[in-house]
XYZ file of C-alpha atoms in Angstrom:
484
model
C -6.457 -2.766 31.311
C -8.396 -5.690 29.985
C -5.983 -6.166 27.547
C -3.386 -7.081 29.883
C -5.215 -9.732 31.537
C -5.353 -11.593 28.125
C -1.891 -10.799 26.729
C -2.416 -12.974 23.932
C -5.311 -11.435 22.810
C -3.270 -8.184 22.979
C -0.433 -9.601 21.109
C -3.216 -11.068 18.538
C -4.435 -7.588 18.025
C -0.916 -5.693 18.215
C -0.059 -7.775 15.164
C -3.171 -7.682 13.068
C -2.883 -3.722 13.550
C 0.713 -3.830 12.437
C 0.485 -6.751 9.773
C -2.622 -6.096 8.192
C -1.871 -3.662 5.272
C 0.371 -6.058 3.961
C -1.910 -8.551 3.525
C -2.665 -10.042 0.516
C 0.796 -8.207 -1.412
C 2.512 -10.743 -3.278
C 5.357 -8.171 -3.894
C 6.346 -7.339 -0.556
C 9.956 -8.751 -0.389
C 11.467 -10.946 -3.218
C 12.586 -13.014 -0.788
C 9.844 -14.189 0.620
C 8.366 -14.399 -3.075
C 10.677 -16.913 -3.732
C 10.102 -19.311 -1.129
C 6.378 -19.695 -2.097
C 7.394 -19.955 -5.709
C 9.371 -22.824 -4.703
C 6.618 -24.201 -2.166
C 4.042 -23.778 -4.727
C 6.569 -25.983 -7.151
C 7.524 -28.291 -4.373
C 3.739 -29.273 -4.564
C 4.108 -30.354 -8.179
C 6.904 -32.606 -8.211
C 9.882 -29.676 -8.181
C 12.877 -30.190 -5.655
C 15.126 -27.527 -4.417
C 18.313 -27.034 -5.078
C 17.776 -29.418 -7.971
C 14.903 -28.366 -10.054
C 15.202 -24.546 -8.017
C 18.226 -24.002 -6.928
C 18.871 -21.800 -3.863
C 20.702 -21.866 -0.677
C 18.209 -21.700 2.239
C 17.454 -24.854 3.611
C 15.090 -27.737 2.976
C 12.399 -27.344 5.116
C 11.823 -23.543 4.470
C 10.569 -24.539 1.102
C 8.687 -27.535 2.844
C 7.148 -24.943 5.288
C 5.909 -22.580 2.485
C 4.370 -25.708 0.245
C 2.493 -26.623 3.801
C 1.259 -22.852 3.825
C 0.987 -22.661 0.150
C -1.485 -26.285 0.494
C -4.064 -24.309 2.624
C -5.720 -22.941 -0.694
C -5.238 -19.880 -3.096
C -2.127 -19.391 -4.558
C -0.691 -19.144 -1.322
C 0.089 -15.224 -0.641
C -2.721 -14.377 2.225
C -1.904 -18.329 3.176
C 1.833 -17.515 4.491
C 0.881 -13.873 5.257
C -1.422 -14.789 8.328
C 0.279 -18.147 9.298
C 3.534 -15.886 9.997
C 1.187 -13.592 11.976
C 0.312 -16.599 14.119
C 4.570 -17.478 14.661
C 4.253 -13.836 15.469
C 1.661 -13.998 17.973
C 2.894 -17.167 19.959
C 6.688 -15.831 20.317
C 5.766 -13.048 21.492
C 3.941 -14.840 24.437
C 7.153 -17.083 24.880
C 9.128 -13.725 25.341
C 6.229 -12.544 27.875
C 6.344 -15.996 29.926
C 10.138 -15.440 30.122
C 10.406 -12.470 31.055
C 8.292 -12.905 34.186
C 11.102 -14.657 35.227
C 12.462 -11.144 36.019
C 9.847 -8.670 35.286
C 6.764 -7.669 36.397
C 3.701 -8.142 33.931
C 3.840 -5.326 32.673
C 7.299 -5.220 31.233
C 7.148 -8.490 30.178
C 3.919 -7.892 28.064
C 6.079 -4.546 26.641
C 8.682 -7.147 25.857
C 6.098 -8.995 23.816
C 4.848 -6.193 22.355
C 8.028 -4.652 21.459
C 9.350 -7.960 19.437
C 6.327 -7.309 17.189
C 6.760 -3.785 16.329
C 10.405 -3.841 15.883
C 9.335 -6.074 13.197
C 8.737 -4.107 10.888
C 11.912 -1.975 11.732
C 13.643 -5.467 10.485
C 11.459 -5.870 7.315
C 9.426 -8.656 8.836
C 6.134 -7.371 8.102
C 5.126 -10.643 6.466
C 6.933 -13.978 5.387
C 10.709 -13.652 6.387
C 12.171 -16.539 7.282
C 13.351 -15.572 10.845
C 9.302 -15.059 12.176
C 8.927 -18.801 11.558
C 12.322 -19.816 13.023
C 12.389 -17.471 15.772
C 9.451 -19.334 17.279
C 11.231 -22.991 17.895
C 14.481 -20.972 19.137
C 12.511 -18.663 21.518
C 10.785 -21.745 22.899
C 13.863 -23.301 23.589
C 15.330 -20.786 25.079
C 12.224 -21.047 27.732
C 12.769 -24.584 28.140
C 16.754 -24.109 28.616
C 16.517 -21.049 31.239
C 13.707 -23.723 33.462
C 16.610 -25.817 33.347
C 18.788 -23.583 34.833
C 16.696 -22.156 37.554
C 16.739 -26.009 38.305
C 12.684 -26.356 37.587
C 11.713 -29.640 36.280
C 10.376 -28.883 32.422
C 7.925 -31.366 30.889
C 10.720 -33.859 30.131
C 12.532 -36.784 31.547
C 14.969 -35.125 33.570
C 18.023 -32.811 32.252
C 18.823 -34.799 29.190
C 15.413 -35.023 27.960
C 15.440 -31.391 28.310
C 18.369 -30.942 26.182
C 17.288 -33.148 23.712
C 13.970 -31.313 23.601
C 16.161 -28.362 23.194
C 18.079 -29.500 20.310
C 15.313 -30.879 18.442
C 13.953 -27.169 18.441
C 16.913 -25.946 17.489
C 17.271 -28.171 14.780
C 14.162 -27.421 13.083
C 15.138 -23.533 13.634
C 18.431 -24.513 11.178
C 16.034 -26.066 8.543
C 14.245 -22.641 8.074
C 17.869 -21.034 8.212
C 21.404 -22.045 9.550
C 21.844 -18.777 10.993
C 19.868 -20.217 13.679
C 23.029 -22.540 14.919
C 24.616 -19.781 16.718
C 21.973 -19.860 19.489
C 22.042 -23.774 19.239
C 25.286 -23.539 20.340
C 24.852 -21.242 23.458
C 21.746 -23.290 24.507
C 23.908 -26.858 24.110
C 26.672 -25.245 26.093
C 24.574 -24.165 28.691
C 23.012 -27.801 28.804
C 26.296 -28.839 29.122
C 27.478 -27.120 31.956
C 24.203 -28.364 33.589
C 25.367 -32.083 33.146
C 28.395 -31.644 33.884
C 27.517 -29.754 37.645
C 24.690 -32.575 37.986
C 26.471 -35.670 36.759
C 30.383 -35.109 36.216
C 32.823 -34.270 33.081
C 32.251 -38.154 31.368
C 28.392 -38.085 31.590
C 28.232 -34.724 30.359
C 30.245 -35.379 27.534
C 27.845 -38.348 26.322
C 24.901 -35.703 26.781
C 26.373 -33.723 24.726
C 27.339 -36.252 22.036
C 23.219 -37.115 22.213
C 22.385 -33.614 21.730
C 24.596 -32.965 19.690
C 23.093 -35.925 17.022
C 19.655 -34.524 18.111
C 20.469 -31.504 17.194
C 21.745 -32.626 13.191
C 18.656 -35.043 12.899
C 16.511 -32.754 10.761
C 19.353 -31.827 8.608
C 21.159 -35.249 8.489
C 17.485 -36.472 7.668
C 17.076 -33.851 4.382
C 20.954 -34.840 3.422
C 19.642 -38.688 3.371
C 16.173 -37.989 1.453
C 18.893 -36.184 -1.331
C 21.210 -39.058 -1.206
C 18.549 -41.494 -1.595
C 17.188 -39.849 -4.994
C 20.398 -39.093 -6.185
C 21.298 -35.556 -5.427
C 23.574 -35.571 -2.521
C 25.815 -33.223 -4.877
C 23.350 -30.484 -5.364
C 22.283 -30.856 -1.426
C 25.637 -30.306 -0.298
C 26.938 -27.422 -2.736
C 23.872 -25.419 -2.136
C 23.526 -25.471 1.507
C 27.044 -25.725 2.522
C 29.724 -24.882 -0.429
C 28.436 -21.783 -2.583
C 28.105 -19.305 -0.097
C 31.362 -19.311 0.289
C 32.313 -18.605 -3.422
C 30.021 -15.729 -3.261
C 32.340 -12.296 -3.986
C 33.021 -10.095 -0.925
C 30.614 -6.936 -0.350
C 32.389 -3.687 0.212
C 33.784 -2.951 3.045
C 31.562 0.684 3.221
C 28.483 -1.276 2.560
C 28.555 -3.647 5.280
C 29.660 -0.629 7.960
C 26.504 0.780 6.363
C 24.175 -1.711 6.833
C 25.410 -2.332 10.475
C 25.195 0.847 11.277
C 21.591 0.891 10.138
C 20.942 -2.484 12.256
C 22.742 -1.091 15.056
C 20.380 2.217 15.057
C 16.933 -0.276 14.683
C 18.297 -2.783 17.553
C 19.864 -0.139 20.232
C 16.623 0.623 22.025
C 16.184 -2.619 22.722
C 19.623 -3.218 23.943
C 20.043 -0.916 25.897
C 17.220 -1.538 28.082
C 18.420 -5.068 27.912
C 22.024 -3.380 29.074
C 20.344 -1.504 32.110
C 21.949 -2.696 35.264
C 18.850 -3.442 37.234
C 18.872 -5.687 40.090
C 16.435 -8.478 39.890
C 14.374 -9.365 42.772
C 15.381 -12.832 43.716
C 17.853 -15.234 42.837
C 16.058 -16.753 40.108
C 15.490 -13.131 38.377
C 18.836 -12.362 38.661
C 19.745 -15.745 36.877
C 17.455 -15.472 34.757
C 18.063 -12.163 33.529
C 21.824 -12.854 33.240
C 20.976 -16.258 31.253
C 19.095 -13.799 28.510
C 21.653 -11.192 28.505
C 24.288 -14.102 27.952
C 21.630 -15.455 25.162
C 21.507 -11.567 23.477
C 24.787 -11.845 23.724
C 25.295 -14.681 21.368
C 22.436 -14.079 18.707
C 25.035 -10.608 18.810
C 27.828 -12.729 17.540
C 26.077 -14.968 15.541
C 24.909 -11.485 13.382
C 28.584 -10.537 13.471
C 30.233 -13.465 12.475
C 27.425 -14.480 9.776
C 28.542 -11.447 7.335
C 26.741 -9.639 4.658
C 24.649 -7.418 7.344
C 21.275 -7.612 5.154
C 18.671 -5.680 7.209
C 16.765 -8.375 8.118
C 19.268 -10.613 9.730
C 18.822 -8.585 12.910
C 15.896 -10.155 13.156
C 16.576 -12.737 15.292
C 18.414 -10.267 17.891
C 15.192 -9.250 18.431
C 13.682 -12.394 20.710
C 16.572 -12.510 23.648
C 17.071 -7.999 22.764
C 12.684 -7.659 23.301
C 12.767 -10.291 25.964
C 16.165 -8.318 27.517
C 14.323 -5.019 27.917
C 11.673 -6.804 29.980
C 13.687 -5.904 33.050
C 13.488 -1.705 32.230
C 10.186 -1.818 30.462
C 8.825 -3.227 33.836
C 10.446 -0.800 36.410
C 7.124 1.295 37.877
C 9.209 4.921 37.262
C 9.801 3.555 33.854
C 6.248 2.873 32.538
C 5.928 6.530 30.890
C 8.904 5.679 29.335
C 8.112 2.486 28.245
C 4.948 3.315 26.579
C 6.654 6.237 24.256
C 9.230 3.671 23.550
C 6.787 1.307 22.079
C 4.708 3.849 20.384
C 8.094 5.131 18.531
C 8.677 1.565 17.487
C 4.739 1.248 16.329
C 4.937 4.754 14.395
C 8.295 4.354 13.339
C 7.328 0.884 11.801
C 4.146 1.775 9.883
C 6.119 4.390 8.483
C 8.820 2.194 7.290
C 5.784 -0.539 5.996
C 4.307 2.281 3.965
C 7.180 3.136 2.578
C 8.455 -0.683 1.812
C 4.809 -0.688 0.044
C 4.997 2.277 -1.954
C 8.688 0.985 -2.956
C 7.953 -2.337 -4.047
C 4.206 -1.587 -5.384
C 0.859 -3.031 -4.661
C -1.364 -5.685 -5.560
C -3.399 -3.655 -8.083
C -0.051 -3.126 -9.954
C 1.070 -6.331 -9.725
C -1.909 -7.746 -11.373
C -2.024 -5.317 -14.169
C 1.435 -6.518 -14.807
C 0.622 -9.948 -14.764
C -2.442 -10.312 -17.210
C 0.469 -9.261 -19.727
C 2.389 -12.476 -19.429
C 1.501 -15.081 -22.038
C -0.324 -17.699 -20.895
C 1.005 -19.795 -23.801
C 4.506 -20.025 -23.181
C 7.096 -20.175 -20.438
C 7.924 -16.625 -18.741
C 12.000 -15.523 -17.811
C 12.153 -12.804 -15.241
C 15.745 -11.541 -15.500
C 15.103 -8.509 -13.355
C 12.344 -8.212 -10.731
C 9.904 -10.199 -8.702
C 9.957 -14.274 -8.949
C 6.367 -14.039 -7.816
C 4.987 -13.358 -11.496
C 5.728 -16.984 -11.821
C 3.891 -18.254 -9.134
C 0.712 -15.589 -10.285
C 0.909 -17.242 -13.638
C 1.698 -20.833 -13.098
C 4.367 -20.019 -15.864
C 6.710 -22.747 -16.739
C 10.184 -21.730 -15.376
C 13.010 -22.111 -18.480
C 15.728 -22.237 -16.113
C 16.410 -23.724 -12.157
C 17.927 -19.966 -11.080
C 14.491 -18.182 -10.742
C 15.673 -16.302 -8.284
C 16.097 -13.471 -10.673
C 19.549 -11.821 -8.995
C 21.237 -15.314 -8.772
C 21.753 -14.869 -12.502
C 21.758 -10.967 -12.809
C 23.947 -10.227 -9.942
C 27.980 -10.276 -9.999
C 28.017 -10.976 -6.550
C 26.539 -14.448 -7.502
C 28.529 -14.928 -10.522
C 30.867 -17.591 -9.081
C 28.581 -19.139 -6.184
C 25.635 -20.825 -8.530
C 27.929 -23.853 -10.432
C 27.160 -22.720 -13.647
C 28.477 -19.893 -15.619
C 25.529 -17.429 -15.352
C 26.475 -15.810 -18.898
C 26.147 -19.298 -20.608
C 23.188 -19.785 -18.206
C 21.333 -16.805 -19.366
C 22.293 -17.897 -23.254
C 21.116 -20.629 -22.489
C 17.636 -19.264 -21.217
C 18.044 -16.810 -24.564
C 18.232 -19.539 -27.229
C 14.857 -21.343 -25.857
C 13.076 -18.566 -26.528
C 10.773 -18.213 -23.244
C 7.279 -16.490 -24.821
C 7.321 -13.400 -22.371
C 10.721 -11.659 -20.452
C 9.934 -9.354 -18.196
C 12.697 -6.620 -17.262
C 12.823 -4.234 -14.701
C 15.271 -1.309 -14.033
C 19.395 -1.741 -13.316
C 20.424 -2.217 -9.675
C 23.814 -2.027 -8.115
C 26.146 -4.794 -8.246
C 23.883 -6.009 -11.197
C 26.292 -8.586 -14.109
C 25.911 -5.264 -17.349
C 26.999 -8.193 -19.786
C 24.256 -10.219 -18.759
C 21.262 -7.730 -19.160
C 23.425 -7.099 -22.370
C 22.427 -10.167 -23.634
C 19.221 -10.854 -22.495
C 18.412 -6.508 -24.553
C 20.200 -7.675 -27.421
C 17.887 -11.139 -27.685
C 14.799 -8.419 -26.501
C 16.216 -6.001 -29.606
C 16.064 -8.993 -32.262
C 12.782 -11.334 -31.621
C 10.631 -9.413 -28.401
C 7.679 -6.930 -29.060
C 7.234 -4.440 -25.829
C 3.685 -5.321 -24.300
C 3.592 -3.735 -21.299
C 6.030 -0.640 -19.368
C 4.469 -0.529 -16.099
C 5.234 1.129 -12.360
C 5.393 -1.400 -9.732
C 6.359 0.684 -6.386
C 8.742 2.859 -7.864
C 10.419 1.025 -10.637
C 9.506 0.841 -14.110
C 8.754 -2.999 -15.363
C 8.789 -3.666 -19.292
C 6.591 -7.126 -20.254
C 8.127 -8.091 -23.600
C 6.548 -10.787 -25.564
C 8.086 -13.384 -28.306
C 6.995 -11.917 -31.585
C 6.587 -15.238 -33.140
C 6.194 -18.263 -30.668
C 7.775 -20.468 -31.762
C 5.716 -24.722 -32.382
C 6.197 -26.820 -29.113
C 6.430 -23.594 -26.801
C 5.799 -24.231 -23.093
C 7.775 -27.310 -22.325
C 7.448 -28.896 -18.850
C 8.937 -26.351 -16.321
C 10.005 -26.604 -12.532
């Protein structure tokens, strides 16, 4: 019962108990991998999109190379700053749901956003735990405004501005982020316009609207300025949409599977419970409305990976406040959350003996040659950063280049990419297993180069894949040129 008079101490423990075992993994989710490869590379002089191309936003990668600055090669860095994101959105959620909750549910609201983490293969550096903290807090700020309680700003437009800027940071860790934006600026809207009439409303919303762009109207002018407006603007706004379409059966799939992880959640967030009050019921009908549209914005955004449900999970946990809290509920409540704790280690232990551990990892590593530059075709971008490798193309992101999904959204023919990568004759490939969807001509070419000039170092399990470490059998005089 202590516990719950220091909820952040709770939430501080709830996450170290859930997070901790995946500490110190550099091969937890390639994903994440990357973005400290490029963070790590952003240090040195690299630039997305330019000298590492990908399509998440700017500040991501400036995010990780702040994380990857506090020492190491950044791994346990990122690991327990994303634990801290953790910790303080879930205490957001907890202060708004005592809008309409009693402390108790709105602690189990906390609580539950960091279990069902892991459900959403969050359990360490995913993007949405560090953008789900700016949008959660501006949700808080835009539901004072509507229960008409003055928030630490200058009135309703400083507010929204506040609001916006928030939001806009959220889009520079991902763009999925600007369906909320747009709920929270049309809610602001509706404000000004009740307060102030339709004209001064509409130059509010021009304001926040510019707010709102600043941070990524401010990353477009940095590219401009050096040059690379071109790469800025294909990469974060053109190639997704030349990517090729996923089967229909494997998107029902994975929404089915998001659909199973997130219904708990929403339907406690569903429950018609009055709210005591006018302010709870507003309250609670602002985050339904906001669950609502982090909904669409999963629907609309495509593709259905498992972890984009992860930002459903601020307005679903902060939803199910309302049930969590009823006093006839609380048995209930507590086996809810300890299915989503046991259900979530299981699905961590699992993600860690599929992907592999440190231990493997390293033996892996210590077969790379030091001397030359390493090509990962297949597997786990985070050999590079262990190795400090030079990096023979910009596509380290092994599947943009092994993947036909990709094949027409990178700008570059990825056959005559991968040649390309051939004919310099990087000093150590490493190859890991075929995957669905996966471009056969171009792990053709990279065996057939392999077949001709490689010597096999290493075969070794990482999780449950087999990874082969092949080695130049000759390197060849001015090996190791400068690399990204």
């Amino acid at each position: 019962m202590r516990l719950l008079r220091s909820p952040l101490l709770l939430f501080l423990l709830a996450a170290l108990l859930t997070r901790a075992p995946m500490f110190g993994n550099p091969v937890i989710y390639t994903d994440e991998e990357f973005y400290l490869l490029v963070g790590s590379r952003l240090l040195h002089g690299a630039i997305p999109f330019v000298d590492l191309w990908d399509r998440k936003p700017a500040g991501l990668f400036l995010l990780y190379a702040a994380m990857r600055a506090l020492g190491g090669h950044g791994v346990l860095a990122y690991q327990l700053v994303g634990t801290a994101f953790v910790v303080l959105t879930a205490d957001i959620i907890r202060r708004i749901g005592l809008t309409f909750s009693a402390g108790f549910g709105a602690i189990c609201a906390g609580l539950a956003y960091i279990l069902w983490l892991n459900l959403g293969h969050a359990g360490a550096g995913q993007s949405p735990i560090f953008y789900n903290l700016p949008v959660a807090a501006a949700g808080f700020i835009t539901l004072w405004a509507v229960l008409g309680r003055r928030p630490p700003f200058t009135g309703l437009t400083g507010a929204g501005c506040a609001v916006m800027l928030l939001m806009g940071l959220a889009m520079q860790i991902k763009y999925s982020a600007l369906f909320e934006g747009v709920f929270f600026g049309l809610t602001f809207l509706v404000l000004a316009y009740r307060q102030s009439g339709l004209a001064r409303a509409l130059a509010a919303g021009a304001l926040w609207i510019v707010v709102a762009l600043a941070p990524t109207l401010l990353a477009a002018g940095v590219y401009a300025a050096l040059g690379h407006e071109q790469a800025f603007v294909f990469a974060n706004f053109i190639s997704i949409f030349s990517r090729a379409d996923t089967p229909e059966s494997v998107l029902l799939t994975r929404l089915a599977l998001i659909a199973v992880v997130l219904l708990p959640l929403i339907f406690c967030a569903a429950w018609p419970r009055p709210c005591d009050g006018t302010d709870g019921r507003t309250a609670f009908r602002f985050v339904r409305l906001w669950l609502a549209a982090a909904v669409l914005g999963l629907l609309l955004f495509g593709t259905y990976l498992h972890h984009y449900l992860l930002p459903v999970l601020v307005p679903a946990a902060t939803g199910a406040a309302s049930l969590l809290g009823r006093p006839r509920f609380r048995t209930a409540a507590i086996a809810i959350l300890a299915i989503g704790f046991v259900t979530g280690e299981s699905m961590m232990l699992i993600s860690l003996k599929h992907h592999g551990s440190a231990a493997q990892f390293n033996r892996i590593a210590k077969a790379i040659d030091p001397a030359g530059c390493l090509y990962v075709y297949s597997g786990d971008p985070a050999f590079y950063n262990a190795t400090d490798a030079c990096i023979p193309t910009r596509f380290a992101f092994p599947s943009h280049l092994s993947r036909l999904e990709e094949a027409k959204a990178l700008g570059v023919d990825p056959l005559a990419e991968v040649s390309r990568i051939l004919a310099s004759q990087p000093a150590t490939i490493i190859v890991s297993v075929p995957y669905g969807d996966e471009n056969e001509a171009a792990r053709r070419l990279v065996l057939a180069e392999i077949a001709k000039d490689y010597g096999l170092s290493l075969r070794a399990k990482l999780g449950r894949d087999d990874v082969d470490v092949f080695r130049l059998k000759t390197l060849p005089a001015g090996s190791a040129p400068p690399g990204p």
